[in-house]
Short mmCIF file of N, CA and C in Angstrom, two decimals:
data_model
loop_
_atom_site.label_atom_id
_atom_site.label_comp_id
_atom_site.label_asym_id
_atom_site.label_seq_id
_atom_site.Cartn_x
_atom_site.Cartn_y
_atom_site.Cartn_z
N MET A 1 34.27 183.09 113.82
CA MET A 1 33.51 181.91 113.47
C MET A 1 32.27 181.88 114.36
N ARG A 2 31.11 181.74 113.77
CA ARG A 2 29.87 181.64 114.52
C ARG A 2 29.54 180.18 114.77
N VAL A 3 29.07 179.87 115.95
CA VAL A 3 28.75 178.51 116.33
C VAL A 3 27.27 178.44 116.66
N PHE A 4 26.57 177.47 116.12
CA PHE A 4 25.16 177.26 116.40
C PHE A 4 25.03 176.02 117.26
N LEU A 5 24.11 176.06 118.20
CA LEU A 5 23.88 174.90 119.06
C LEU A 5 22.46 174.42 118.92
N LEU A 6 22.27 173.14 118.97
CA LEU A 6 20.94 172.55 119.04
C LEU A 6 20.92 171.75 120.33
N LEU A 7 20.02 172.12 121.21
CA LEU A 7 19.88 171.39 122.47
C LEU A 7 18.83 170.31 122.27
N LEU A 8 19.18 169.12 122.56
CA LEU A 8 18.26 168.00 122.47
C LEU A 8 18.06 167.50 123.90
N PHE A 9 16.87 167.70 124.43
CA PHE A 9 16.57 167.27 125.78
C PHE A 9 15.89 165.91 125.72
N VAL A 10 16.38 165.01 126.48
CA VAL A 10 15.84 163.66 126.53
C VAL A 10 15.36 163.41 127.95
N CYS A 11 14.08 163.10 128.10
CA CYS A 11 13.51 162.96 129.44
C CYS A 11 12.90 161.57 129.62
N SER A 12 13.07 161.06 130.80
CA SER A 12 12.38 159.86 131.22
C SER A 12 11.72 160.17 132.55
N LEU A 13 11.06 159.21 133.15
CA LEU A 13 10.43 159.46 134.43
C LEU A 13 11.44 159.80 135.52
N LEU A 14 12.64 159.23 135.45
CA LEU A 14 13.61 159.43 136.51
C LEU A 14 14.66 160.48 136.22
N ASN A 15 14.92 160.76 134.96
CA ASN A 15 15.98 161.74 134.68
C ASN A 15 15.75 162.44 133.36
N CYS A 16 16.36 163.59 133.26
CA CYS A 16 16.38 164.34 132.01
C CYS A 16 17.83 164.66 131.69
N PHE A 17 18.17 164.65 130.45
CA PHE A 17 19.49 165.05 130.03
C PHE A 17 19.37 165.64 128.63
N PHE A 18 20.40 166.18 128.14
CA PHE A 18 20.34 166.79 126.82
C PHE A 18 21.55 166.43 125.99
N ILE A 19 21.32 166.51 124.70
CA ILE A 19 22.38 166.36 123.72
C ILE A 19 22.55 167.72 123.08
N LEU A 20 23.75 168.20 122.98
CA LEU A 20 24.00 169.46 122.30
C LEU A 20 24.43 169.14 120.87
N PHE A 21 23.71 169.69 119.93
CA PHE A 21 24.13 169.62 118.53
C PHE A 21 24.80 170.93 118.23
N ARG A 22 25.97 170.89 117.72
CA ARG A 22 26.69 172.13 117.45
C ARG A 22 27.19 172.11 116.02
N LEU A 23 27.03 173.24 115.40
CA LEU A 23 27.42 173.33 114.00
C LEU A 23 28.48 174.42 113.86
N VAL A 24 29.58 174.10 113.25
CA VAL A 24 30.62 175.07 113.00
C VAL A 24 30.72 175.22 111.50
N SER A 25 30.66 176.45 111.05
CA SER A 25 30.68 176.68 109.59
C SER A 25 31.80 177.65 109.26
N GLY A 26 31.68 178.29 108.09
CA GLY A 26 32.69 179.21 107.58
C GLY A 26 33.07 180.31 108.56
N THR A 27 33.53 181.41 108.05
CA THR A 27 34.06 182.46 108.90
C THR A 27 32.99 183.16 109.72
N ASP A 28 31.79 183.29 109.20
CA ASP A 28 30.77 184.00 109.96
C ASP A 28 29.55 183.14 110.27
N GLY A 29 29.51 181.89 109.83
CA GLY A 29 28.40 181.01 110.16
C GLY A 29 27.15 181.23 109.34
N SER A 30 27.15 182.18 108.42
CA SER A 30 25.92 182.49 107.69
C SER A 30 25.65 181.52 106.56
N ASP A 31 26.60 180.70 106.18
CA ASP A 31 26.42 179.80 105.05
C ASP A 31 25.80 178.45 105.43
N VAL A 32 25.85 178.09 106.70
CA VAL A 32 25.38 176.78 107.15
C VAL A 32 24.39 176.99 108.28
N SER A 33 23.26 176.24 108.25
CA SER A 33 22.28 176.37 109.32
C SER A 33 21.77 174.99 109.72
N GLN A 34 21.07 174.95 110.86
CA GLN A 34 20.59 173.68 111.38
C GLN A 34 19.36 173.91 112.25
N THR A 35 18.73 172.81 112.63
CA THR A 35 17.60 172.84 113.55
C THR A 35 18.04 173.55 114.82
N SER A 36 17.21 174.47 115.33
CA SER A 36 17.63 175.24 116.50
C SER A 36 17.46 174.51 117.83
N MET A 37 16.37 173.77 118.00
CA MET A 37 16.16 173.02 119.23
C MET A 37 15.23 171.86 118.98
N LEU A 38 15.46 170.77 119.65
CA LEU A 38 14.67 169.56 119.47
C LEU A 38 14.48 168.88 120.81
N TRP A 39 13.23 168.54 121.13
CA TRP A 39 12.92 167.83 122.36
C TRP A 39 12.53 166.41 122.02
N THR A 40 12.96 165.46 122.81
CA THR A 40 12.57 164.07 122.60
C THR A 40 12.60 163.33 123.94
N LYS A 41 12.03 162.16 123.95
CA LYS A 41 12.03 161.32 125.15
C LYS A 41 13.07 160.22 124.97
N LYS A 42 13.54 159.70 126.09
CA LYS A 42 14.46 158.57 126.09
C LYS A 42 13.84 157.44 125.26
N GLY A 43 14.64 156.84 124.40
CA GLY A 43 14.17 155.74 123.56
C GLY A 43 13.66 156.18 122.21
N GLN A 44 13.43 157.48 122.01
CA GLN A 44 12.98 157.95 120.73
C GLN A 44 14.20 158.36 119.86
N ASP A 45 13.96 158.48 118.57
CA ASP A 45 15.00 158.92 117.66
C ASP A 45 15.11 160.45 117.69
N ALA A 46 16.31 160.97 117.50
CA ALA A 46 16.56 162.40 117.43
C ALA A 46 17.22 162.71 116.09
N THR A 47 16.52 163.49 115.26
CA THR A 47 17.02 163.82 113.93
C THR A 47 17.38 165.28 113.83
N MET A 48 18.56 165.55 113.32
CA MET A 48 19.05 166.90 113.14
C MET A 48 19.19 167.18 111.64
N ASN A 49 18.82 168.38 111.24
CA ASN A 49 18.95 168.82 109.84
C ASN A 49 20.13 169.76 109.71
N CYS A 50 20.78 169.68 108.59
CA CYS A 50 21.90 170.59 108.27
C CYS A 50 21.72 171.04 106.82
N SER A 51 21.88 172.33 106.57
CA SER A 51 21.79 172.84 105.21
C SER A 51 22.77 173.97 105.03
N HIS A 52 23.07 174.26 103.78
CA HIS A 52 24.00 175.38 103.51
C HIS A 52 23.55 176.11 102.25
N THR A 53 24.07 177.32 102.10
CA THR A 53 23.77 178.15 100.94
C THR A 53 24.99 178.33 100.04
N LYS A 54 25.99 177.50 100.26
CA LYS A 54 27.14 177.50 99.36
C LYS A 54 26.72 176.85 98.04
N ASP A 55 27.58 176.79 97.07
CA ASP A 55 27.17 176.20 95.79
C ASP A 55 27.17 174.67 95.87
N ALA A 56 26.70 174.05 94.80
CA ALA A 56 26.50 172.58 94.78
C ALA A 56 27.79 171.79 94.79
N THR A 57 28.95 172.44 94.65
CA THR A 57 30.22 171.72 94.77
C THR A 57 30.52 171.37 96.23
N PHE A 58 29.77 171.93 97.17
CA PHE A 58 29.90 171.58 98.59
C PHE A 58 28.94 170.45 98.91
N TYR A 59 29.16 169.29 98.29
CA TYR A 59 28.22 168.18 98.44
C TYR A 59 28.68 167.14 99.45
N GLN A 60 29.78 167.39 100.11
CA GLN A 60 30.27 166.46 101.14
C GLN A 60 29.86 166.98 102.51
N MET A 61 29.32 166.09 103.35
CA MET A 61 28.89 166.48 104.69
C MET A 61 29.47 165.50 105.70
N TYR A 62 29.90 166.05 106.81
CA TYR A 62 30.51 165.27 107.89
C TYR A 62 29.70 165.51 109.17
N TRP A 63 29.50 164.46 109.93
CA TRP A 63 28.86 164.59 111.24
C TRP A 63 29.85 164.06 112.29
N TYR A 64 30.05 164.87 113.32
CA TYR A 64 30.97 164.54 114.40
C TYR A 64 30.23 164.54 115.73
N ARG A 65 30.80 163.87 116.71
CA ARG A 65 30.25 163.98 118.07
C ARG A 65 31.41 164.07 119.05
N GLN A 66 31.12 164.77 120.14
CA GLN A 66 32.08 164.88 121.24
C GLN A 66 31.33 164.60 122.52
N LEU A 67 31.62 163.47 123.13
CA LEU A 67 31.01 163.11 124.41
C LEU A 67 31.73 163.84 125.53
N PRO A 68 31.05 164.06 126.66
CA PRO A 68 31.68 164.79 127.77
C PRO A 68 33.02 164.20 128.17
N GLY A 69 34.06 165.04 128.24
CA GLY A 69 35.38 164.60 128.64
C GLY A 69 36.16 163.84 127.59
N GLU A 70 35.64 163.73 126.37
CA GLU A 70 36.31 163.00 125.31
C GLU A 70 36.65 163.93 124.14
N THR A 71 37.45 163.42 123.21
CA THR A 71 37.76 164.19 122.01
C THR A 71 36.68 163.99 120.95
N MET A 72 36.65 164.89 120.00
CA MET A 72 35.68 164.81 118.93
C MET A 72 36.00 163.64 118.00
N GLU A 73 34.94 162.95 117.55
CA GLU A 73 35.09 161.81 116.63
C GLU A 73 34.17 162.00 115.43
N GLN A 74 34.65 161.61 114.26
CA GLN A 74 33.77 161.62 113.08
C GLN A 74 32.85 160.40 113.16
N VAL A 75 31.54 160.64 113.08
CA VAL A 75 30.57 159.55 113.10
C VAL A 75 30.30 159.06 111.69
N VAL A 76 30.08 159.99 110.77
CA VAL A 76 29.72 159.59 109.41
C VAL A 76 30.16 160.64 108.40
N PHE A 77 30.54 160.17 107.23
CA PHE A 77 30.79 161.02 106.07
C PHE A 77 29.71 160.70 105.06
N THR A 78 29.05 161.74 104.55
CA THR A 78 28.03 161.57 103.53
C THR A 78 28.34 162.42 102.31
N SER A 79 27.85 161.97 101.19
CA SER A 79 28.09 162.71 99.94
C SER A 79 27.03 162.32 98.93
N THR A 80 26.59 163.28 98.14
CA THR A 80 25.64 162.95 97.09
C THR A 80 26.31 162.16 95.97
N ALA A 81 27.64 162.13 95.94
CA ALA A 81 28.37 161.41 94.89
C ALA A 81 28.61 159.94 95.25
N GLN A 82 28.25 159.52 96.45
CA GLN A 82 28.49 158.13 96.85
C GLN A 82 27.55 157.19 96.10
N ARG A 83 28.10 156.15 95.58
CA ARG A 83 27.31 155.17 94.81
C ARG A 83 26.38 154.40 95.73
N GLY A 84 25.16 154.24 95.31
CA GLY A 84 24.20 153.46 96.06
C GLY A 84 23.72 154.12 97.34
N GLY A 85 24.05 155.38 97.56
CA GLY A 85 23.62 156.08 98.76
C GLY A 85 24.25 155.59 100.04
N GLU A 86 25.33 154.80 99.94
CA GLU A 86 25.98 154.27 101.14
C GLU A 86 26.82 155.37 101.79
N HIS A 87 26.67 155.51 103.10
CA HIS A 87 27.44 156.50 103.85
C HIS A 87 28.52 155.79 104.63
N ASP A 88 29.61 156.47 104.87
CA ASP A 88 30.76 155.88 105.57
C ASP A 88 30.68 156.15 107.06
N PHE A 89 30.25 155.16 107.83
CA PHE A 89 30.13 155.27 109.28
C PHE A 89 31.40 154.84 110.01
N GLY A 90 32.41 154.41 109.29
CA GLY A 90 33.65 154.00 109.94
C GLY A 90 33.38 152.95 111.01
N ALA A 91 33.83 153.24 112.23
CA ALA A 91 33.67 152.30 113.36
C ALA A 91 32.30 152.40 114.04
N PHE A 92 31.48 153.36 113.61
CA PHE A 92 30.18 153.55 114.26
C PHE A 92 29.11 152.66 113.65
N SER A 93 28.13 152.31 114.45
CA SER A 93 27.08 151.37 114.05
C SER A 93 25.95 152.04 113.27
N LYS A 94 25.58 151.45 112.17
CA LYS A 94 24.40 151.91 111.42
C LYS A 94 23.12 151.57 112.19
N GLU A 95 23.22 150.72 113.18
CA GLU A 95 22.06 150.40 114.02
C GLU A 95 21.76 151.55 114.96
N LYS A 96 22.78 152.34 115.32
CA LYS A 96 22.63 153.43 116.27
C LYS A 96 22.46 154.77 115.59
N PHE A 97 23.06 154.95 114.41
CA PHE A 97 23.05 156.23 113.70
C PHE A 97 22.60 156.03 112.26
N SER A 98 21.95 157.06 111.72
CA SER A 98 21.63 157.04 110.29
C SER A 98 21.82 158.45 109.75
N ALA A 99 21.95 158.53 108.44
CA ALA A 99 22.13 159.83 107.78
C ALA A 99 21.48 159.78 106.42
N THR A 100 21.06 160.96 105.94
CA THR A 100 20.56 161.08 104.57
C THR A 100 21.31 162.24 103.91
N LYS A 101 21.47 162.11 102.60
CA LYS A 101 22.14 163.16 101.82
C LYS A 101 21.68 163.02 100.38
N THR A 102 20.49 163.55 100.07
CA THR A 102 19.93 163.42 98.73
C THR A 102 20.18 164.67 97.88
N GLU A 103 20.56 165.76 98.52
CA GLU A 103 20.85 166.99 97.79
C GLU A 103 22.19 167.55 98.29
N ALA A 104 22.88 168.28 97.43
CA ALA A 104 24.16 168.86 97.82
C ALA A 104 24.02 169.80 98.99
N GLU A 105 22.91 170.54 99.04
CA GLU A 105 22.75 171.62 100.01
C GLU A 105 22.17 171.19 101.36
N ARG A 106 21.79 169.91 101.53
CA ARG A 106 21.17 169.53 102.82
C ARG A 106 21.36 168.05 103.12
N GLY A 107 21.25 167.77 104.41
CA GLY A 107 21.36 166.40 104.87
C GLY A 107 20.78 166.29 106.29
N THR A 108 20.62 165.05 106.74
CA THR A 108 20.14 164.82 108.10
C THR A 108 21.01 163.79 108.80
N PHE A 109 20.96 163.84 110.11
CA PHE A 109 21.69 162.88 110.94
C PHE A 109 20.75 162.47 112.07
N THR A 110 20.66 161.18 112.34
CA THR A 110 19.75 160.66 113.37
C THR A 110 20.50 159.82 114.39
N VAL A 111 20.24 160.10 115.65
CA VAL A 111 20.68 159.24 116.75
C VAL A 111 19.45 158.40 117.08
N LYS A 112 19.56 157.10 116.89
CA LYS A 112 18.40 156.23 117.09
C LYS A 112 18.26 155.83 118.56
N GLU A 113 17.01 155.76 119.00
CA GLU A 113 16.69 155.33 120.36
C GLU A 113 17.63 155.96 121.39
N VAL A 114 17.52 157.29 121.52
CA VAL A 114 18.42 158.07 122.37
C VAL A 114 18.44 157.54 123.81
N GLN A 115 19.66 157.44 124.35
CA GLN A 115 19.88 156.99 125.71
C GLN A 115 20.78 158.04 126.43
N PRO A 116 20.82 158.02 127.76
CA PRO A 116 21.65 159.01 128.47
C PRO A 116 23.09 159.05 128.00
N GLU A 117 23.66 157.93 127.61
CA GLU A 117 25.06 157.91 127.18
C GLU A 117 25.27 158.59 125.81
N ASP A 118 24.20 159.00 125.15
CA ASP A 118 24.31 159.71 123.87
C ASP A 118 24.52 161.20 124.04
N LYS A 119 24.44 161.71 125.28
CA LYS A 119 24.57 163.14 125.47
C LYS A 119 25.97 163.60 125.08
N GLY A 120 26.02 164.76 124.45
CA GLY A 120 27.29 165.31 124.00
C GLY A 120 27.06 166.37 122.96
N LEU A 121 28.13 166.80 122.30
CA LEU A 121 28.06 167.78 121.22
C LEU A 121 28.08 167.02 119.89
N TYR A 122 27.19 167.40 118.99
CA TYR A 122 27.14 166.80 117.67
C TYR A 122 27.36 167.91 116.65
N PHE A 123 28.33 167.74 115.75
CA PHE A 123 28.73 168.79 114.82
C PHE A 123 28.41 168.39 113.39
N CYS A 124 28.00 169.36 112.61
CA CYS A 124 27.82 169.19 111.16
C CYS A 124 28.84 170.08 110.46
N ALA A 125 29.45 169.57 109.41
CA ALA A 125 30.36 170.39 108.59
C ALA A 125 30.18 170.00 107.14
N VAL A 126 30.40 170.95 106.25
CA VAL A 126 30.33 170.67 104.82
C VAL A 126 31.67 171.02 104.19
N SER A 127 31.97 170.36 103.09
CA SER A 127 33.20 170.69 102.38
C SER A 127 33.00 170.59 100.88
N GLN A 128 33.85 171.28 100.20
CA GLN A 128 33.83 171.30 98.75
C GLN A 128 34.71 170.19 98.22
N HIS A 129 34.25 169.52 97.18
CA HIS A 129 35.09 168.49 96.55
C HIS A 129 36.27 169.17 95.89
N SER A 130 37.42 168.59 96.07
CA SER A 130 38.59 169.13 95.38
C SER A 130 39.41 167.97 94.82
N ASP A 131 39.71 168.05 93.58
CA ASP A 131 40.48 167.02 92.91
C ASP A 131 41.93 167.50 92.86
N THR A 132 42.79 166.83 93.60
CA THR A 132 44.19 167.24 93.66
C THR A 132 45.07 166.58 92.62
N ASN A 133 44.49 165.66 91.85
CA ASN A 133 45.29 165.00 90.81
C ASN A 133 45.43 165.93 89.62
N PRO A 134 46.62 166.03 89.03
CA PRO A 134 46.82 166.91 87.86
C PRO A 134 46.10 166.43 86.62
#
């Protein structure tokens, strides 16, 4: 499995820190890609792109984050099939995070007004819709 990382460096006058965006894809990583590196300042938004070359049945996208010393958590589930473009943020705030998913093959995830406590690993994953009902 190939893993891609996006380093997001956030700097202020007193400190610099980074957010690692990490993408885990299929067996060799060649089907899914993302922004390679992004620099931003504290208080600015950080947007990450995710795209894949699988077919259009892979229209579901998940964004996860793992803060230092913590377990991975799903931040948002997005899908082009969701009515009204509403994404499922679960317990996470739409004030802090946003996502777009207008095409099956691509989507974005934004951490709004980045702060030092936002540093961590951010993962993108895609999945194929499967109907298990007979």
